[in-house]
Short mmCIF file of C-alpha atoms in Angstrom, two decimals:
data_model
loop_
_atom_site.label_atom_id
_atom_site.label_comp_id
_atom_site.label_asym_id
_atom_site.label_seq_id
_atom_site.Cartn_x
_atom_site.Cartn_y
_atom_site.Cartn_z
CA UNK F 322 216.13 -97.77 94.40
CA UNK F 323 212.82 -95.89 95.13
CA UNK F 324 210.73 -95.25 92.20
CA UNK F 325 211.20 -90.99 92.26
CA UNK F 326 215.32 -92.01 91.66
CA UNK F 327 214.11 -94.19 88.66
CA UNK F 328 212.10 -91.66 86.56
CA UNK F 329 215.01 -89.02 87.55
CA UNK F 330 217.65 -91.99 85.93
CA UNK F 331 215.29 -92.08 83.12
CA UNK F 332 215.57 -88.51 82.38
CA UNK F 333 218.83 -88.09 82.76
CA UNK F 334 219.58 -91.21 80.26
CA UNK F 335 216.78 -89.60 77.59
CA UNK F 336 218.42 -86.46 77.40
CA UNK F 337 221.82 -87.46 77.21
CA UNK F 338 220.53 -89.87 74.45
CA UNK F 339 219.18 -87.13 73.18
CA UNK F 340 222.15 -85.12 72.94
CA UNK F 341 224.12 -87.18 71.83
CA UNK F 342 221.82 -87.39 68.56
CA UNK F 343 221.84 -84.18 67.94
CA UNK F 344 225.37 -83.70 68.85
CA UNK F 345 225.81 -86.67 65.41
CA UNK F 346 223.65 -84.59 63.71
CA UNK F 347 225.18 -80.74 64.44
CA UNK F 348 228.55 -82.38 62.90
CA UNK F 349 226.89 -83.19 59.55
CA UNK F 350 223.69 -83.92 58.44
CA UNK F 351 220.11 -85.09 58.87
CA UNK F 352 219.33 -89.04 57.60
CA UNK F 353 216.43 -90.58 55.64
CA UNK F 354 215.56 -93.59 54.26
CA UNK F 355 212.38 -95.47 53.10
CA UNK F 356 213.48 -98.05 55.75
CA UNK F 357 213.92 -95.33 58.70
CA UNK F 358 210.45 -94.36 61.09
CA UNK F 359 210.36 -90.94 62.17
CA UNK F 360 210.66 -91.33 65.79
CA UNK F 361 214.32 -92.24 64.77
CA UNK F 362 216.91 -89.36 65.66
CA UNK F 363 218.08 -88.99 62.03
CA UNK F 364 221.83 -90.36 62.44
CA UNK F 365 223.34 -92.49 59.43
CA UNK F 366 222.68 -95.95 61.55
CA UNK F 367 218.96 -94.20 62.65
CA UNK F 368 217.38 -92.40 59.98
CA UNK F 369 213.64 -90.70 60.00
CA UNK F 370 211.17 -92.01 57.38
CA UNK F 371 210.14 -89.16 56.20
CA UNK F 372 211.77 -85.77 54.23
CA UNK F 373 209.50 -83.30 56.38
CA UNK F 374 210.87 -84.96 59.23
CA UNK F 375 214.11 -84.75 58.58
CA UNK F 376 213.90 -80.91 57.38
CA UNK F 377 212.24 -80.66 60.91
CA UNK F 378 215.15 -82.09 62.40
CA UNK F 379 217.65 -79.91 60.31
CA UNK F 380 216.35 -76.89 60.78
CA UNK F 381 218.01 -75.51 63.90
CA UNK F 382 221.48 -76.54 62.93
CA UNK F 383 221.02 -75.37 59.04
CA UNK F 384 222.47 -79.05 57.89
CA UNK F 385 221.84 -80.69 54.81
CA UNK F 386 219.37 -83.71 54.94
CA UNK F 387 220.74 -86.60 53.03
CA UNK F 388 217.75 -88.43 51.20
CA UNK F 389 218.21 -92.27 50.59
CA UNK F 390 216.85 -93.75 46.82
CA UNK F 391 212.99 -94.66 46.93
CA UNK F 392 209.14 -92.71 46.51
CA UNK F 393 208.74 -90.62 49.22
CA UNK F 394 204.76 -89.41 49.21
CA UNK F 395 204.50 -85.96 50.84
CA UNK F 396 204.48 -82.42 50.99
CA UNK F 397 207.49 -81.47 51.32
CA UNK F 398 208.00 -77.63 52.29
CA UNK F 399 211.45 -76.07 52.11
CA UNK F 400 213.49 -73.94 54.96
CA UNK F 401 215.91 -71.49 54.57
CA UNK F 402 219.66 -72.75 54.76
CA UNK F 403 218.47 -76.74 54.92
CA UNK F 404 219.63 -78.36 51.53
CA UNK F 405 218.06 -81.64 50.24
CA UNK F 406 220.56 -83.99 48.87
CA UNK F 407 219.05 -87.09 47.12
CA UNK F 408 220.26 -90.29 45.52
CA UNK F 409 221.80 -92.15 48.61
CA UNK F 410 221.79 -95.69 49.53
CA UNK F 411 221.79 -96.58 53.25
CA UNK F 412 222.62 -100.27 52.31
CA UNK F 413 226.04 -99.88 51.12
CA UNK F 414 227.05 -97.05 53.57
CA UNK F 415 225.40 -94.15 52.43
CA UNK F 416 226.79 -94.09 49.03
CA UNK F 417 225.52 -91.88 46.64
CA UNK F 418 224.67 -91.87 43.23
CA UNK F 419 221.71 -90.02 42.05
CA UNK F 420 220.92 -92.13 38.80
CA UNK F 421 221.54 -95.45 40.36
CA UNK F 422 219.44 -94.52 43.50
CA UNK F 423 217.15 -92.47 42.33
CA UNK F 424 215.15 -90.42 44.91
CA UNK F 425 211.27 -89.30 44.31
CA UNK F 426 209.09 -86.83 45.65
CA UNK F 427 205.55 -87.66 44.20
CA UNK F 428 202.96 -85.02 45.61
CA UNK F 429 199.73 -86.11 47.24
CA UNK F 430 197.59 -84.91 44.24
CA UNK F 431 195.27 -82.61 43.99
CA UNK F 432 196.05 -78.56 44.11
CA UNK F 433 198.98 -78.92 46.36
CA UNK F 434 202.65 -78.74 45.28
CA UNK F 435 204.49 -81.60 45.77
CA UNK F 436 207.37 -79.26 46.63
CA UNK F 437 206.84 -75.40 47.87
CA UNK F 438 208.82 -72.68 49.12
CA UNK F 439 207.82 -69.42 50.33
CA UNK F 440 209.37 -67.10 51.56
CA UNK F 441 212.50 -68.73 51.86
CA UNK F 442 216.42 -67.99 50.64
CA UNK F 443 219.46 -69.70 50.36
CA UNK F 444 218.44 -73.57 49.49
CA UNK F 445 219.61 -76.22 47.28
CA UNK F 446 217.98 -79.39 45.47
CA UNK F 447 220.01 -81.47 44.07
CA UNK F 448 219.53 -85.25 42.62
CA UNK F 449 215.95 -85.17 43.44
CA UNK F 450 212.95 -85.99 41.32
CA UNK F 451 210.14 -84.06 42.45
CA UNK F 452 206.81 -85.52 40.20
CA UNK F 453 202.75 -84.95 41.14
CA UNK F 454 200.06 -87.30 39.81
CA UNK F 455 197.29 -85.86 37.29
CA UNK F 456 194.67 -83.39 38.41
CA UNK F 457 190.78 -84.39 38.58
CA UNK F 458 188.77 -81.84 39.97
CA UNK F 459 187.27 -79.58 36.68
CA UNK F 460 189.84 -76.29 36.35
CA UNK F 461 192.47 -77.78 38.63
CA UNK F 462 195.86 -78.03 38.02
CA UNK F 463 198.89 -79.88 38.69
CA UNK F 464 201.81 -78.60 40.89
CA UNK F 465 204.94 -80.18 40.97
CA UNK F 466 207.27 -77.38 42.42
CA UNK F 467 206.19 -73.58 43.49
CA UNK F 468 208.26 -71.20 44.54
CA UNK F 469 206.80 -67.95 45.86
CA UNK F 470 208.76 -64.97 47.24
CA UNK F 471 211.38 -66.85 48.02
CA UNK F 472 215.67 -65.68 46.73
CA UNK F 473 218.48 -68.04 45.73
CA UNK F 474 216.53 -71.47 45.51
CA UNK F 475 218.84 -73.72 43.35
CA UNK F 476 217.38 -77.14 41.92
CA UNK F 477 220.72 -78.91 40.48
CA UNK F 478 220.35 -82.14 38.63
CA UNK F 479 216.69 -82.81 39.38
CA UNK F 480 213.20 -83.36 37.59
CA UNK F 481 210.04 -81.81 37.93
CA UNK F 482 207.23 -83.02 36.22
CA UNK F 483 203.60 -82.17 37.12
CA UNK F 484 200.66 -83.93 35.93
CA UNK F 485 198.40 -82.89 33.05
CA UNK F 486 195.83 -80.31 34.05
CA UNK F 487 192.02 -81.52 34.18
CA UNK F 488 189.37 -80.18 32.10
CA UNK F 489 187.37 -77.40 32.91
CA UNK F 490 183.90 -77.89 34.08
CA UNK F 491 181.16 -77.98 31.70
CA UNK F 492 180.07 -75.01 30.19
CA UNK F 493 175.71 -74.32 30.35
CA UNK F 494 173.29 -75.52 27.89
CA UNK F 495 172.85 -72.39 25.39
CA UNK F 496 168.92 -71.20 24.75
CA UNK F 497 166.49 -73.30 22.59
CA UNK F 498 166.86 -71.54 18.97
CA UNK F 499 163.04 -70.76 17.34
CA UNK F 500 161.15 -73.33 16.07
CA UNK F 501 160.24 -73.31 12.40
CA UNK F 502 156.44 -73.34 11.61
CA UNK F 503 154.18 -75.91 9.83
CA UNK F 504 153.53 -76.34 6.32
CA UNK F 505 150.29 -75.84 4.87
CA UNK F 506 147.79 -78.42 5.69
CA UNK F 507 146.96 -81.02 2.65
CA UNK F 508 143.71 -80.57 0.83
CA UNK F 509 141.31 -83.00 -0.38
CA UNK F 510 140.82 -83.35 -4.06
CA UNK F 511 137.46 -82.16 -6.08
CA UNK F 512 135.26 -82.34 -9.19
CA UNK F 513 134.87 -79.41 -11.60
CA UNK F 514 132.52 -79.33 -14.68
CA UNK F 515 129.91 -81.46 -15.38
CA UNK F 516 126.08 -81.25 -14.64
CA UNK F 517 126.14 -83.31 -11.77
CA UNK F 518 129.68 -82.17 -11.19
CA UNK F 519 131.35 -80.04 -7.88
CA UNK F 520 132.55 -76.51 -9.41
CA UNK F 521 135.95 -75.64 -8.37
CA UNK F 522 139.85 -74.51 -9.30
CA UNK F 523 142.88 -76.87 -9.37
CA UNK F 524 144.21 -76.63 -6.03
CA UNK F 525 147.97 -75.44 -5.83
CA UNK F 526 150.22 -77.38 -3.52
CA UNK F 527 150.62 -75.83 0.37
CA UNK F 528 153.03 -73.26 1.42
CA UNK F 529 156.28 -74.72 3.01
CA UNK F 530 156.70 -73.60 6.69
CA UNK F 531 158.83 -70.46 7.30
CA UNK F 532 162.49 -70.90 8.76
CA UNK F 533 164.71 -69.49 10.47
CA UNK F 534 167.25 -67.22 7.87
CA UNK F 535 165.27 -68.54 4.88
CA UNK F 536 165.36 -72.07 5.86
CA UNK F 537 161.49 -72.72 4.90
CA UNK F 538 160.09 -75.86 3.95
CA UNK F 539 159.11 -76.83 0.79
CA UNK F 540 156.00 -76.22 -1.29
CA UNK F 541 153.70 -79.00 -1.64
CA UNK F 542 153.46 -80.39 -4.77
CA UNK F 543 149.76 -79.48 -6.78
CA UNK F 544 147.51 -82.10 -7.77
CA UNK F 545 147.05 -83.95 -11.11
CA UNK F 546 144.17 -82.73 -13.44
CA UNK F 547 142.24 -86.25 -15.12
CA UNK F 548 144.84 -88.33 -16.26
CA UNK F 549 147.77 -86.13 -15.06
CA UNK F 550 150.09 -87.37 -12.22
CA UNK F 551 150.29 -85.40 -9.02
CA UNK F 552 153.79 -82.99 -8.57
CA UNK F 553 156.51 -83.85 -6.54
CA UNK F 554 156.70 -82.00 -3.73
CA UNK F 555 159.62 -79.35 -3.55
CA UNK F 556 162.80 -80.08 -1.17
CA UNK F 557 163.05 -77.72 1.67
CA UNK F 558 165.66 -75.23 1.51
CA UNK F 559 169.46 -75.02 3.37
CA UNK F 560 172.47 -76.60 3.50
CA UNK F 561 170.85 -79.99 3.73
CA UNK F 562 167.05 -79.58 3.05
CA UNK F 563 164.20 -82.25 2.95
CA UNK F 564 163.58 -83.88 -0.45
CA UNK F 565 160.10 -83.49 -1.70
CA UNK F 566 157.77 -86.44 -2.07
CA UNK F 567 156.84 -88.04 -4.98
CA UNK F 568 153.65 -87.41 -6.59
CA UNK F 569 150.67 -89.78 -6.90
CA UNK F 570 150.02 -91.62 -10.42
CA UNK F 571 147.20 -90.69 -12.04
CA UNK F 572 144.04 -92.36 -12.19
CA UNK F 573 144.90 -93.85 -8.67
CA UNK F 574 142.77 -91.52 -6.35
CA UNK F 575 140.03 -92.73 -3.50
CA UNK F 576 138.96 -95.52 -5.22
CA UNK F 577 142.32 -97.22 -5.02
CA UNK F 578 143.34 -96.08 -1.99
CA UNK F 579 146.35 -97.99 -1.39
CA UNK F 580 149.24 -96.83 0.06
CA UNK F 581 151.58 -97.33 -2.68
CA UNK F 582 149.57 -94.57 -4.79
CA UNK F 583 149.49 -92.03 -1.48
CA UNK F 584 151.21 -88.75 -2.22
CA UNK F 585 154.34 -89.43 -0.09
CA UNK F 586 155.62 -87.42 2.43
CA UNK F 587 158.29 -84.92 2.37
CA UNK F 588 161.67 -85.92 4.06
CA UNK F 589 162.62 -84.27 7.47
CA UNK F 590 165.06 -81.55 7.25
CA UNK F 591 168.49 -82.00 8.70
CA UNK F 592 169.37 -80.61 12.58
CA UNK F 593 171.17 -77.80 12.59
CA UNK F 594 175.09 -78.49 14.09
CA UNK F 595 175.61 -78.09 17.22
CA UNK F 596 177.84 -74.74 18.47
CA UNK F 597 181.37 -75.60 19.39
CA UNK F 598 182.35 -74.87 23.23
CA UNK F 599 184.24 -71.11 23.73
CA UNK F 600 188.23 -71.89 24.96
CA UNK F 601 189.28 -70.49 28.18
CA UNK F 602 193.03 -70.38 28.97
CA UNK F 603 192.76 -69.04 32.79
CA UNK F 604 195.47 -66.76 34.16
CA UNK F 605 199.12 -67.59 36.16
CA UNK F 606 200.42 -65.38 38.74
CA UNK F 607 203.27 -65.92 41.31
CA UNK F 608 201.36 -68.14 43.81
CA UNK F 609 199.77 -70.57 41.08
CA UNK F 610 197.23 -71.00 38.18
CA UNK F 611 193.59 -69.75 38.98
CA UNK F 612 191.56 -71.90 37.34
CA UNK F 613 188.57 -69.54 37.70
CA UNK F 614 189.28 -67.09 34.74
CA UNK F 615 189.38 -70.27 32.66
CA UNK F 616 185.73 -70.11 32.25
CA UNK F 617 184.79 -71.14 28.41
CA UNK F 618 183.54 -68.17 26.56
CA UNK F 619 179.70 -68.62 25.05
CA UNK F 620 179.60 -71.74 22.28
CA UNK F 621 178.89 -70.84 18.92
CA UNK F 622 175.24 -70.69 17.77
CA UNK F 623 174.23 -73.61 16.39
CA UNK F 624 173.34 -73.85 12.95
CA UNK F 625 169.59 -73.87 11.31
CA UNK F 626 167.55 -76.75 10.93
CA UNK F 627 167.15 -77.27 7.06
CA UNK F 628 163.23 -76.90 5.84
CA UNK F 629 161.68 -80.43 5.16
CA UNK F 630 160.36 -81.33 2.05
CA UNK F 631 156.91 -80.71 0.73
CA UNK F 632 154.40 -83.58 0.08
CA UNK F 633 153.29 -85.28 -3.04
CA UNK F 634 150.36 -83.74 -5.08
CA UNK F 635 147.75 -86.72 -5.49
CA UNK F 636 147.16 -87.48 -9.24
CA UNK F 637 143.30 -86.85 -10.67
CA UNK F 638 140.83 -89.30 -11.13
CA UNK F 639 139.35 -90.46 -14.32
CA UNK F 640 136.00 -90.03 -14.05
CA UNK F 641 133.59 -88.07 -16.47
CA UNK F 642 134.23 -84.56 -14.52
CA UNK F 643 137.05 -82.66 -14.27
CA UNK F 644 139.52 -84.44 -11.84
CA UNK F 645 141.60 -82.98 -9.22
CA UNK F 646 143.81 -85.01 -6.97
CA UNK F 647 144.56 -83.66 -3.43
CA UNK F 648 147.55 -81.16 -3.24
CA UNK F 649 150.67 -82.07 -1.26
CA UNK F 650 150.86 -80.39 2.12
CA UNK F 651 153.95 -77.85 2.72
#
């Protein structure tokens, strides 16, 4: 036989194979099975691997596609007239029960549906689980099933579950709130009286810094006279305001200059708390969720920072003038 009379056998034997198929097919419906490959032609003893296959192979005839038990992980996009029929088991002769063999559509993640239909009319799902895993892009959401445009879609005796949404993105860093100012500076302590004495007034503590809504620091505290201690400091004001430091004994000046008889320092003022994010909810129309108006309104402004506490007046001295110890700074 010369080699031109082969391929024309070959032909001929393809498409009647391939008639006959689809012949098995026109007179019911269209196979698949987790154990089928989708160059199969979709007959009960040949069925395709995969749903959008078989819905391929359906389509011109408007037959059902019979679904075997097992997670089938696709797209699957629905066509007018073709039902999906799910819970088969090609092992014991395409018997069917949808709880024993249960049949899964799990989307590919992501924005996509794991099940659409648009523009479409006259189709029915029945003993079908249709499920999509978790979204993870910030503002994305989770489609299981989404039907646009489309008339007289029935879902009988199925399961859709999507996955939870993911968070929205991040919302910006709000402006740096004022800062509050210093305190008065500490001042050394002095002599008054005397003939070989300095000539001066008992030095009042410093000013606390100012603060944002009256949140100032406190007052230093003012300095002992002779044998008098030096005054606390006062605690800055707020919510949670700096305590003022203790005062210096007196009689413990510069000639005992140890730190234990220092005029302490004034405890820091607490942060302010932070601002809490704004809530978007993002809108839903007929083709999905835009995740786009879900935009977080502005945080709240975070609270003032409370004023710190003043420093320690330092106590006098005991010598034959007049004694002043060094006021507490602000």
């Amino acid at each position: 036989m010369s080699s031109s009379s082969q391929r024309s056998q070959f032909r001929f034997f393809s498409a009647a194979a391939a008639l006959v198929a689809l012949a098995g097919i026109a007179c019911g419906q269209v196979y698949v099975a987790p154990s089928g490959h989708d160059a199969a032609t979709g007959t009960a003893n040949d069925p395709v691997k995969t749903i959008a296959r078989g819905l391929e192979l359906a389509a011109p005839m408007a037959v059902p596609v019979y679904v075997a038990g097992g997670t089938y992980v696709e797209t699957v996009e629905l066509i007018s007239n073709v039902d999906i029929l799910g819970g088969f088991d090609r092992a014991s002769g395409w018997a069917r029960d949808p709880d024993l063999y249960q049949t899964v559509i799990q989307g590919t993640g992501g924005s996509a549906p794991a099940m659409y239909a648009d523009f479409i009319a006259d189709v029915t799902v029945d003993g079908v689980t249709v499920t999509n895993s978790d979204a993870t892009v910030p503002g994305e959401s989770s489609l299981a099933v989404l039907v646009i445009d489309s008339i007289r879609v029935v879902f009988n005796d199925c399961r859709v579950e999507a996955g939870a949404g993911a968070d929205g993105a991040p919302g910006a860093r709000g402006a740096q709130g004022w800062y509050g100012s210093n305190g008065d500076l500490g001042l050394g302590g002095c002599e008054d009286g005397g003939v070989f004495c300095e000539s001066c007034a008992q030095p009042a503590g410093g000013w606390g810094g100012w603060g944002a809504d009256g949140n100032d620091g406190g007052r230093g505290g003012a300095p002992g006279r002779d044998t008098g201690n030096g005054s606390h400091g006062e605690p800055g004001e707020g919510d949670n305001g700096g305590a003022g430091g203790t005062g210096t004994p007196a009689g413990m000046g510069d000639w005992n200059p140890s730190s234990a008889h220092v005029g302490k320092d004034g405890g820091d003022g607490a942060p302010g708390a932070a601002g809490l994010g704004g809530r978007g909810r993002g809108d839903f129309y007929a083709w999905g969720y835009d995740s786009a108006s879900a935009a977080g309104a502005a945080g709240a402004q975070g609270e003032h920072g409370s004023g710190g506490g003043g420093g320690g007046g330092g106590g006098g001295g005991t010598v034959s003038c007049v004694s002043y110890g060094a006021r507490g700074g602000g």
